[in-house]
Short mmCIF file of N, CA and C in Angstrom, two decimals:
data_model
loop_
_atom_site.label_atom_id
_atom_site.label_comp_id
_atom_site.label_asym_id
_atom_site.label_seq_id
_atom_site.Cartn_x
_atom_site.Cartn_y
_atom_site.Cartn_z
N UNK P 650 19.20 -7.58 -0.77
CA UNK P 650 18.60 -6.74 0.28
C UNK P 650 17.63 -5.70 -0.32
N UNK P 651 17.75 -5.52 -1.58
CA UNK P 651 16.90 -4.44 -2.45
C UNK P 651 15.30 -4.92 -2.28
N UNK P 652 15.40 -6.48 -2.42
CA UNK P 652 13.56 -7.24 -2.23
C UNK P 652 13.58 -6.53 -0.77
N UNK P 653 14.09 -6.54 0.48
CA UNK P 653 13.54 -6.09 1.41
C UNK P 653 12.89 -4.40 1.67
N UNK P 654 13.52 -4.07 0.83
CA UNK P 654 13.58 -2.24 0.57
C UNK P 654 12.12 -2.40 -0.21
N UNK P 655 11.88 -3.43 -1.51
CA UNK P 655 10.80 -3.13 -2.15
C UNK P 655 9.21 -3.79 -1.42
N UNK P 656 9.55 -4.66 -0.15
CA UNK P 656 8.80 -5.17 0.46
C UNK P 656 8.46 -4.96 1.28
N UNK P 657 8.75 -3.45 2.00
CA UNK P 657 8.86 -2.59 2.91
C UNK P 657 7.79 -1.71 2.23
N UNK P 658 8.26 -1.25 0.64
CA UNK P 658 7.65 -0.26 -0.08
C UNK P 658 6.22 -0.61 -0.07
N UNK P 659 5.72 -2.03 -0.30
CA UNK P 659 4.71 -2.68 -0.91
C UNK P 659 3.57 -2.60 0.54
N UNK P 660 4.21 -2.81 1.26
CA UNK P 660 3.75 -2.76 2.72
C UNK P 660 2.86 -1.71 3.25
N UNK P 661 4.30 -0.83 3.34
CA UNK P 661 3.59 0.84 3.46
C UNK P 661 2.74 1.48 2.43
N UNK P 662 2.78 0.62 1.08
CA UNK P 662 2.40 1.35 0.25
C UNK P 662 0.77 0.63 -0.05
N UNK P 663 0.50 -0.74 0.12
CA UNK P 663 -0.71 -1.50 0.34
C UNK P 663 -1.74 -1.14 1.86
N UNK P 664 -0.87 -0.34 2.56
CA UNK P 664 -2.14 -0.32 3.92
C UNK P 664 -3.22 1.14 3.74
N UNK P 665 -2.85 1.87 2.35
CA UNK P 665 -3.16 2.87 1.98
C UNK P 665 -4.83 2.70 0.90
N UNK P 666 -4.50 0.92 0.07
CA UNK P 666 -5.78 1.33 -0.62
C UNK P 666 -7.08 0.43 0.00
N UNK P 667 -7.18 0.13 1.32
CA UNK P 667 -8.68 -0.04 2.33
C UNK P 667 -9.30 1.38 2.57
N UNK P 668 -8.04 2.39 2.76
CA UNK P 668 -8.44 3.33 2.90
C UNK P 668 -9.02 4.45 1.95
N UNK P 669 -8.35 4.00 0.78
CA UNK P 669 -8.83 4.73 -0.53
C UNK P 669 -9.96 4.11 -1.11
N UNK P 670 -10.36 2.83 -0.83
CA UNK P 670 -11.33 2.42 -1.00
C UNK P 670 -12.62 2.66 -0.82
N UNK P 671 -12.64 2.73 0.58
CA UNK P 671 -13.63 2.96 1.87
C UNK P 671 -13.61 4.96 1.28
N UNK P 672 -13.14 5.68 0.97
CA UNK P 672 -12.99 6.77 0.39
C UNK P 672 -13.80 7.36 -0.94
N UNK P 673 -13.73 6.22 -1.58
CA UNK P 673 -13.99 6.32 -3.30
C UNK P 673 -15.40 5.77 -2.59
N UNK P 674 -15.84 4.68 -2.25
CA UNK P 674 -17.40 4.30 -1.78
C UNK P 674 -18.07 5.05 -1.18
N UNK P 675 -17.66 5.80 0.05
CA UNK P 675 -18.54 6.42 0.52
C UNK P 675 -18.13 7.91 0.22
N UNK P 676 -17.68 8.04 -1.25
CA UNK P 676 -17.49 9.67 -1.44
C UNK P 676 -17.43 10.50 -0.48
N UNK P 677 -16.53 10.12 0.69
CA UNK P 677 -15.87 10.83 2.24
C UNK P 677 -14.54 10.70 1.93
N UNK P 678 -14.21 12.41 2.30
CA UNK P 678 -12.44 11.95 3.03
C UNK P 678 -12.66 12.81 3.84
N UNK P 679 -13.65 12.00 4.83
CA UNK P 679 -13.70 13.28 6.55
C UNK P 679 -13.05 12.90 7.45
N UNK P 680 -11.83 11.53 7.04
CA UNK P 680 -11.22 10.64 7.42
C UNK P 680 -9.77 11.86 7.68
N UNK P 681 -9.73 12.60 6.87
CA UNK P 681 -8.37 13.27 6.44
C UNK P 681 -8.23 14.82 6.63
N UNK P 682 -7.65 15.50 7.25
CA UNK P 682 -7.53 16.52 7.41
C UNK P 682 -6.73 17.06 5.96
N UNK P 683 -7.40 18.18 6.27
CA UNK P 683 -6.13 18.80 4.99
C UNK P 683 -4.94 19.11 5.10
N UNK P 684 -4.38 19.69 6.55
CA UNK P 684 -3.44 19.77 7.20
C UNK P 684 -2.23 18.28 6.91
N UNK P 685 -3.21 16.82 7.22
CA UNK P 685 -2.58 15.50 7.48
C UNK P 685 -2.29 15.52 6.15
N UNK P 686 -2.62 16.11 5.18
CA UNK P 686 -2.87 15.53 4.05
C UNK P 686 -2.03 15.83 2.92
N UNK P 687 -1.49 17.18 3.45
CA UNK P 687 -0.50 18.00 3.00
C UNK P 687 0.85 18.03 3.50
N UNK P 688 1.02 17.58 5.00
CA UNK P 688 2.14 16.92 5.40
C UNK P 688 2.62 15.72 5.10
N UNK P 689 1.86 15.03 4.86
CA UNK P 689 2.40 13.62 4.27
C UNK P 689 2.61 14.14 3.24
N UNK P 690 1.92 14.10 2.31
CA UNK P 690 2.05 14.24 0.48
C UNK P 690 3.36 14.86 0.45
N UNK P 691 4.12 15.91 1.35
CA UNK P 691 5.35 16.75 1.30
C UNK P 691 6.24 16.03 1.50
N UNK P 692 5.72 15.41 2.66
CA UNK P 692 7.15 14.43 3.01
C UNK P 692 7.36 13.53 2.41
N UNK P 693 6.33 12.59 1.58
CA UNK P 693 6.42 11.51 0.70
C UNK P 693 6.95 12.09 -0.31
N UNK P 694 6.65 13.56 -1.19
CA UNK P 694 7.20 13.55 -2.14
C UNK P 694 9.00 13.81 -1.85
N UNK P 695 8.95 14.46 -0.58
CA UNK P 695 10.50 14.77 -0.50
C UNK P 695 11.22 13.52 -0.01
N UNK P 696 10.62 12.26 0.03
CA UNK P 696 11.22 10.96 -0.07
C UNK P 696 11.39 10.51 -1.25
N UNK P 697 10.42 10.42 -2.23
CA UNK P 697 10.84 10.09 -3.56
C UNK P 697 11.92 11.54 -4.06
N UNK P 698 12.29 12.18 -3.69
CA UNK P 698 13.44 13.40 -3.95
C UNK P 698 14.65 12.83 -3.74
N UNK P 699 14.57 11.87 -2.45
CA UNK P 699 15.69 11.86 -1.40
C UNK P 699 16.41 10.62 -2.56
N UNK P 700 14.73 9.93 -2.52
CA UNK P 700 15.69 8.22 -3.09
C UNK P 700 16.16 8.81 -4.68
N UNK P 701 15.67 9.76 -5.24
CA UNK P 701 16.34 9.82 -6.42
C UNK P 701 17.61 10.12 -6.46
N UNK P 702 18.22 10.79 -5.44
CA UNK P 702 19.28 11.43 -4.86
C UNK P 702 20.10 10.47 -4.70
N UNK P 703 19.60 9.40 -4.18
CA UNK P 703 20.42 8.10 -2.95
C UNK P 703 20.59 7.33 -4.53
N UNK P 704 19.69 7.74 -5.87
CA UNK P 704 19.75 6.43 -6.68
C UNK P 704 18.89 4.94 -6.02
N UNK P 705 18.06 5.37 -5.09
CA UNK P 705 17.52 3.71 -4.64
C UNK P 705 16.04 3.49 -5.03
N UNK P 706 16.14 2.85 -5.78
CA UNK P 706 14.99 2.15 -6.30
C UNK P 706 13.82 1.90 -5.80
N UNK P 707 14.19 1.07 -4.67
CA UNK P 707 13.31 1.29 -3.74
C UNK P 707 12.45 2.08 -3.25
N UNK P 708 13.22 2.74 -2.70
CA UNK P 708 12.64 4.32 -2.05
C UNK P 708 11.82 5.21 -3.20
N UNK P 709 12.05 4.97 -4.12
CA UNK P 709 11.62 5.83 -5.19
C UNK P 709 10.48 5.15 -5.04
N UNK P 710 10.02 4.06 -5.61
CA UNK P 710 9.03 3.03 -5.94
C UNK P 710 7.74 3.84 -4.86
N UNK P 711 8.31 3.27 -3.95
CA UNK P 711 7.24 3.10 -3.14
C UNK P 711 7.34 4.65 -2.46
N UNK P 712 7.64 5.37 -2.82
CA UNK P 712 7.00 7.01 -2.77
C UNK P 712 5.91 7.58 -3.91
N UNK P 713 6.52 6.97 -4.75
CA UNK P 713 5.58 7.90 -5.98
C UNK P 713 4.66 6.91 -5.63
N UNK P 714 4.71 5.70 -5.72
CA UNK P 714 3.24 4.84 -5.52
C UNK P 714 2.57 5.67 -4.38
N UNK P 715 2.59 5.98 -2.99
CA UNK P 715 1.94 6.63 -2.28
C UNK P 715 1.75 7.96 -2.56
N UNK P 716 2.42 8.75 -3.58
CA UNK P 716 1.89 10.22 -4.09
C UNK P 716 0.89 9.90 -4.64
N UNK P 717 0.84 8.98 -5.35
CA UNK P 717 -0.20 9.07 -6.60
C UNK P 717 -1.28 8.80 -5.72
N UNK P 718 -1.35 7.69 -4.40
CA UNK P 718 -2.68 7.76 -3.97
C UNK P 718 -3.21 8.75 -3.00
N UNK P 719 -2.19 9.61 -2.74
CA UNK P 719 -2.30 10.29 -1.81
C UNK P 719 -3.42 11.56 -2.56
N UNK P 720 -2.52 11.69 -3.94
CA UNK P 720 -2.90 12.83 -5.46
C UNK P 720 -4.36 12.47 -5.32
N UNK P 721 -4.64 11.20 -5.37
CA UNK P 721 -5.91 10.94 -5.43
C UNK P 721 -6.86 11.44 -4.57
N UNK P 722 -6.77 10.97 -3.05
CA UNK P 722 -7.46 11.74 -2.35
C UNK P 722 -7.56 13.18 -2.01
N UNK P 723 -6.61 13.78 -2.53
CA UNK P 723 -6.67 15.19 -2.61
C UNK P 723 -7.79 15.53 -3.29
N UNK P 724 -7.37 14.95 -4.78
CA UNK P 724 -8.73 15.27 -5.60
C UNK P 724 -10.13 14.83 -5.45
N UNK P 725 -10.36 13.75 -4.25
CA UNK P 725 -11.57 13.44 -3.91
C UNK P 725 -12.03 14.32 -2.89
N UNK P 726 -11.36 15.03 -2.29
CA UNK P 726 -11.70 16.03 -1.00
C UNK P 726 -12.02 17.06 -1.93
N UNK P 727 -10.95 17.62 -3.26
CA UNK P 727 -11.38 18.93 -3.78
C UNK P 727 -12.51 18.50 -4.28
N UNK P 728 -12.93 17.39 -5.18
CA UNK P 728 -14.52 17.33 -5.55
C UNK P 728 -15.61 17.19 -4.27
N UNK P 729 -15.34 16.65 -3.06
CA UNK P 729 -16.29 16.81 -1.78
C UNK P 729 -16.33 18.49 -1.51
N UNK P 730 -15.69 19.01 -1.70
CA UNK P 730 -15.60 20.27 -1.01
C UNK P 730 -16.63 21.09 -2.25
N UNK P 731 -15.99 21.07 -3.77
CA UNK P 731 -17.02 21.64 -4.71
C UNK P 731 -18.50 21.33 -4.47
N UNK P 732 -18.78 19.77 -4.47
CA UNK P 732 -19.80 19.74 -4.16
C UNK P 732 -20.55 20.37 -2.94
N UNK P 733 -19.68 20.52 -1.85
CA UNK P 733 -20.63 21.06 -0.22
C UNK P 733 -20.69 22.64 -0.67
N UNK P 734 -19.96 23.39 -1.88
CA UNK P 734 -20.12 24.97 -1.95
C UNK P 734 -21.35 24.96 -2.89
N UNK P 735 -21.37 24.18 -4.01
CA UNK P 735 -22.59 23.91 -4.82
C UNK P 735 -24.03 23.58 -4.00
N UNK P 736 -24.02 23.09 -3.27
CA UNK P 736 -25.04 22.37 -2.78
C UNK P 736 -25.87 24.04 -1.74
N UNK W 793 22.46 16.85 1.34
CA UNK W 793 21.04 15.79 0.67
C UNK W 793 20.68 15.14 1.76
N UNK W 794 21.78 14.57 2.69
CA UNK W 794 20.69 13.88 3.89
C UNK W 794 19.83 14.73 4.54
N UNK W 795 20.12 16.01 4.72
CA UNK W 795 18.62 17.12 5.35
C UNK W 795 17.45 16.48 4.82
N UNK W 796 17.41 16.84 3.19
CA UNK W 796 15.81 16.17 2.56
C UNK W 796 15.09 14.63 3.04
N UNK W 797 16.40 13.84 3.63
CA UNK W 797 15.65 12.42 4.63
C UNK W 797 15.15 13.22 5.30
N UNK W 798 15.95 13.72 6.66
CA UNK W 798 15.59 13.73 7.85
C UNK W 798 14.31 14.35 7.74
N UNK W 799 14.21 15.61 6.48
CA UNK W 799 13.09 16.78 6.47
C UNK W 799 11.70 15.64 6.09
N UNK W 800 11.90 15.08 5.37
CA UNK W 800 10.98 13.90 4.62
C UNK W 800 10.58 12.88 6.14
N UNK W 801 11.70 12.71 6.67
CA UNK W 801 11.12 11.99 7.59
C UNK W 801 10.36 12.47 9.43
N UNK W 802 10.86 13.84 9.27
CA UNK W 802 9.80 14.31 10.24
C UNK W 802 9.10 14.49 9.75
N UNK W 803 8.39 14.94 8.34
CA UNK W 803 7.13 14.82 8.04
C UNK W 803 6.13 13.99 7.81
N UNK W 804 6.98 12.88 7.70
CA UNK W 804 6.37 11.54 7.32
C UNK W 804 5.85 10.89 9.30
N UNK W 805 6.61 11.58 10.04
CA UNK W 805 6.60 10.92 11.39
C UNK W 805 5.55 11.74 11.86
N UNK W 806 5.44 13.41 11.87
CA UNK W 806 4.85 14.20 12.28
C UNK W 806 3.26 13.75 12.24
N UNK W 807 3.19 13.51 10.80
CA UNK W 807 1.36 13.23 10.49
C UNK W 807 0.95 12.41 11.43
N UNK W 808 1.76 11.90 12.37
CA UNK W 808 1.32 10.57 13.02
C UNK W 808 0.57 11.35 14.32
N UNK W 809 1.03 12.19 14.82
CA UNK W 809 1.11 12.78 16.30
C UNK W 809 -0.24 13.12 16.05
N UNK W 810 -1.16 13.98 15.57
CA UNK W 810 -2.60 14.17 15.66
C UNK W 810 -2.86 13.29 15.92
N UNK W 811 -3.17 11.87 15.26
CA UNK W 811 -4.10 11.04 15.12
C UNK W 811 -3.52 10.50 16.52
N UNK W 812 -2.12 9.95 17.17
CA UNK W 812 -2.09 9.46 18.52
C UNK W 812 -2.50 10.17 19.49
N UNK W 813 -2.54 11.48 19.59
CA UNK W 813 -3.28 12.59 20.29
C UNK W 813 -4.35 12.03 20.76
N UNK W 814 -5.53 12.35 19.31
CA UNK W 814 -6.93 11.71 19.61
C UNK W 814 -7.17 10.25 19.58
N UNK W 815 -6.33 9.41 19.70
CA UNK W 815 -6.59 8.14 19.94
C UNK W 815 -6.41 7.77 21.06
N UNK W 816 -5.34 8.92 22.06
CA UNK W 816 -4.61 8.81 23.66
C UNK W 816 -6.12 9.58 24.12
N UNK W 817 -6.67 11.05 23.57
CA UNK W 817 -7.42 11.56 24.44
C UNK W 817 -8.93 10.80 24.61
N UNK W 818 -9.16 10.41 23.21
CA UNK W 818 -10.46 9.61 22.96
C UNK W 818 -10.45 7.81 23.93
N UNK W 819 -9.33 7.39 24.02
CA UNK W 819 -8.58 6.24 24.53
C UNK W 819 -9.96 5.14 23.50
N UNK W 820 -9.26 5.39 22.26
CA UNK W 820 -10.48 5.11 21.32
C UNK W 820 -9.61 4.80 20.12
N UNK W 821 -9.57 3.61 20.01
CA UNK W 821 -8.39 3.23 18.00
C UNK W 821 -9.36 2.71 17.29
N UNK W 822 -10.49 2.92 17.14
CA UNK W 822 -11.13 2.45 16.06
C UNK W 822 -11.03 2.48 14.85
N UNK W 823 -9.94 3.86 14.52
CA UNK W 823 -9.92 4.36 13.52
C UNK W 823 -8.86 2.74 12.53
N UNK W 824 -8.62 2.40 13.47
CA UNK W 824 -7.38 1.15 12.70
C UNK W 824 -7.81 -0.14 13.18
N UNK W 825 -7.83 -0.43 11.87
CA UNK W 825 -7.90 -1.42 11.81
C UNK W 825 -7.07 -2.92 12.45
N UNK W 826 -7.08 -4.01 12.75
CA UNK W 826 -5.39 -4.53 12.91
C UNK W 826 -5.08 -4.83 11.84
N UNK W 827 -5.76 -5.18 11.01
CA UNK W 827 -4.79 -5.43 9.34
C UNK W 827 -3.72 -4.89 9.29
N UNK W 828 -4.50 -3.28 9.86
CA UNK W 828 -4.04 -2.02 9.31
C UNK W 828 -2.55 -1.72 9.98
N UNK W 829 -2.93 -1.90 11.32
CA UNK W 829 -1.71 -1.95 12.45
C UNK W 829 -0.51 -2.53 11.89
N UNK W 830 -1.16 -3.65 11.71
CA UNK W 830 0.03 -4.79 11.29
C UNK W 830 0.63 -4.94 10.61
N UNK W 831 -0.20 -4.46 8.98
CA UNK W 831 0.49 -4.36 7.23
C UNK W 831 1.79 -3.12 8.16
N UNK W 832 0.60 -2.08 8.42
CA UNK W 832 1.82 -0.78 8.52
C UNK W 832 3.21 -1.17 9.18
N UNK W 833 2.81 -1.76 10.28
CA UNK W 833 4.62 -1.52 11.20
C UNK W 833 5.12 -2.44 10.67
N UNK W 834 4.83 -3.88 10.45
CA UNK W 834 5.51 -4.75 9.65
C UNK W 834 6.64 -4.13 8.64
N UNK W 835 6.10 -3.14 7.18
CA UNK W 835 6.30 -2.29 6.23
C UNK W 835 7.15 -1.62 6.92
N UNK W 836 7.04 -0.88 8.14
CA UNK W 836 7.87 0.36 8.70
C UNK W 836 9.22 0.23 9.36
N UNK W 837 9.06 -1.81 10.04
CA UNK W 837 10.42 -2.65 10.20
C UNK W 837 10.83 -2.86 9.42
N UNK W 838 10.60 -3.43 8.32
CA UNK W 838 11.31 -3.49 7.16
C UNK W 838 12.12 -2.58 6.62
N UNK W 839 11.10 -1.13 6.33
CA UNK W 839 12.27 0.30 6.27
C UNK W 839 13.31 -0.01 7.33
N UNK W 840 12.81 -0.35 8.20
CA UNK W 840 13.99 0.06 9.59
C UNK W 840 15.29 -0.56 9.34
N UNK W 841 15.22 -2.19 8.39
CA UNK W 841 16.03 -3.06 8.75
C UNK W 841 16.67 -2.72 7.31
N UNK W 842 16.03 -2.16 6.09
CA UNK W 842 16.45 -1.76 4.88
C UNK W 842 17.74 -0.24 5.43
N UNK W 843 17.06 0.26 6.41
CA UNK W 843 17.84 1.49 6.32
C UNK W 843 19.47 1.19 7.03
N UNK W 844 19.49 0.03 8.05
CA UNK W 844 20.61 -0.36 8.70
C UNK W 844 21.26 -0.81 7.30
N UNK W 845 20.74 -1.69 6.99
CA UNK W 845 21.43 -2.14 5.64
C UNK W 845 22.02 -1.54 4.78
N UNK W 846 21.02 -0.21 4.81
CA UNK W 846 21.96 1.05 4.10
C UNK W 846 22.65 1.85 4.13
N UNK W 847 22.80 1.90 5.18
CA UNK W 847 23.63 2.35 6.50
C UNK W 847 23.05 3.89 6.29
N UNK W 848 21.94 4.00 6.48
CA UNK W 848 21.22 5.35 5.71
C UNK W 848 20.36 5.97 6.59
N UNK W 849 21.28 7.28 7.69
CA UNK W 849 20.41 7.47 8.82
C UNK W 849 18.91 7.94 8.74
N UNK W 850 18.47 8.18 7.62
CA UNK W 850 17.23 9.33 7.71
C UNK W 850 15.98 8.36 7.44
N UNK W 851 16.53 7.22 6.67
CA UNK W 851 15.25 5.77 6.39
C UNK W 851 15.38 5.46 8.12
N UNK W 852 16.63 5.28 8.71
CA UNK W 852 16.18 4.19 9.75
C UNK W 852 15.58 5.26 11.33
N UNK W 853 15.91 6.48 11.06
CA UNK W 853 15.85 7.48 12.32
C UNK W 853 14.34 7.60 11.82
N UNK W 854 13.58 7.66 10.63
CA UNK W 854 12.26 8.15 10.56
C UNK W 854 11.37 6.76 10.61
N UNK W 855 11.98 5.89 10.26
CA UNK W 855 11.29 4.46 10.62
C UNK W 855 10.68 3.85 12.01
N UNK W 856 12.44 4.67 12.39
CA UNK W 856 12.38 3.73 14.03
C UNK W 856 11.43 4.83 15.30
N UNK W 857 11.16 6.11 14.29
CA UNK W 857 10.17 6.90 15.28
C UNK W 857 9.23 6.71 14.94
N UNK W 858 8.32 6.18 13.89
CA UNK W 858 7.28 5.80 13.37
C UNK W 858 6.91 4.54 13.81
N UNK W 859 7.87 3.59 13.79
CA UNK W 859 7.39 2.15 14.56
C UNK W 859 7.44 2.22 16.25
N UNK W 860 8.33 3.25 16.77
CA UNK W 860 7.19 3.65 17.98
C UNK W 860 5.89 3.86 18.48
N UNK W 861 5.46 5.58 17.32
CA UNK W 861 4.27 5.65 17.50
C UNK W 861 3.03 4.24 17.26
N UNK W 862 3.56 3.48 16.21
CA UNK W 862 2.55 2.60 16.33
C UNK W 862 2.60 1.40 17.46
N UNK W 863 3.35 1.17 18.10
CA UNK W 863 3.90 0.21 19.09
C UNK W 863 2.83 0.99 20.43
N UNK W 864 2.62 1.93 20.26
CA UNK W 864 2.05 2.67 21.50
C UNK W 864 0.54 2.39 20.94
N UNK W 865 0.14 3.08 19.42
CA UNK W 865 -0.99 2.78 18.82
C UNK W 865 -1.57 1.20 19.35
N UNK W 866 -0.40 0.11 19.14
CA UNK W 866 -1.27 -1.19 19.42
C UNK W 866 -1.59 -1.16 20.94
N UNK W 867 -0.38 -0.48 21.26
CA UNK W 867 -0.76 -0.72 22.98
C UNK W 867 -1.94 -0.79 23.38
N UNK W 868 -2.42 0.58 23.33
CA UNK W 868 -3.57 1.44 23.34
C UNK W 868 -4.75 0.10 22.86
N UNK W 869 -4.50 -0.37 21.77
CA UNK W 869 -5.90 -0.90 21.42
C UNK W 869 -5.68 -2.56 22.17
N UNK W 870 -4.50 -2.64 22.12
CA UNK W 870 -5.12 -4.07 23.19
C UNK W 870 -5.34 -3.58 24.47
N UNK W 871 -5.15 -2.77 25.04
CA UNK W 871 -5.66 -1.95 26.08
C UNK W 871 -7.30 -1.80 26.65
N UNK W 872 -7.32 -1.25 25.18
CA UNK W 872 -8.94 -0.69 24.57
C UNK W 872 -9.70 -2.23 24.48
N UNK W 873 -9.45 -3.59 23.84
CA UNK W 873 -9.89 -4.35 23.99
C UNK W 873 -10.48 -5.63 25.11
N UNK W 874 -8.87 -5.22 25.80
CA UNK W 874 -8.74 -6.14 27.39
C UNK W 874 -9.87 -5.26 28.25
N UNK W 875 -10.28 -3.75 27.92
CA UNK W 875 -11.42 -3.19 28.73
C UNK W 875 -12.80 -3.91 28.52
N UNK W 876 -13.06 -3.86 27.13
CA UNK W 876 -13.93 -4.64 26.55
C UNK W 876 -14.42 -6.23 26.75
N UNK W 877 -13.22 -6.74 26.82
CA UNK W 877 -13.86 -8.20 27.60
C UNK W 877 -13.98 -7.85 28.68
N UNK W 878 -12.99 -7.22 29.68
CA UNK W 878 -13.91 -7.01 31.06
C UNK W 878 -15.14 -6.71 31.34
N UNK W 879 -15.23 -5.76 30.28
CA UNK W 879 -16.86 -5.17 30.61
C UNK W 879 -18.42 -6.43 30.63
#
């Protein structure tokens, strides 16, 4: 039942890079509030908290996989934003 | 430790409510794709059916409010589409 936990992970965790894609190309994340952006990232990280807690593999997996892309677009908004104060 | 689910999983559910907001007020889902629709809730049943399995209320209580909101999300866009061939 653990493949279903990690195929769940892969799921939720694959519908994330069209969007990081489409992100990194058109150097936009006007897609994303900062607000949205900071609530997820919290709650995802306090899911990978939870599964370390629970010990489930799973859950772990496929949290930090979505921090890290989440990390990412953070840092593509903080470089959009440097650039719109520079400019 | 189950607080940090439940807390993890209203946040994880919460991010959702803006975007159905302006997708109910706009009566407008462009923003999704169906790939997108589909990878996601697919992924989000799976949590659902991982969390029964785990007998683990805070995976399946934040799953099973999340595969709502999108159940309404598709509504909406076959909705949005059946207008479209009419037109």
């Amino acid at each position: 039942m653990t493949a279903i936990g990690f195929l769940a992970g892969v799921l939720t965790t694959a519908c994330w890079v069209p969007q990081l894609l489409r992100s990194w190309r058109t150097r936009s994340t006007k897609d994303f509030s900062w607000l949205y952006l900071i609530v997820i990232s919290a709650g995802v990280a306090l899911w990978a908290v939870y599964g370390v807690w629970q010990a489930d593999a799973a859950v772990i997996a496929a949290n930090v996989a979505t921090l890290c892309f989440l990390l990412f677009l953070i840092g593509l908004k903080l470089t959009e934003r440097r650039r719109e104060v520079a400019a």
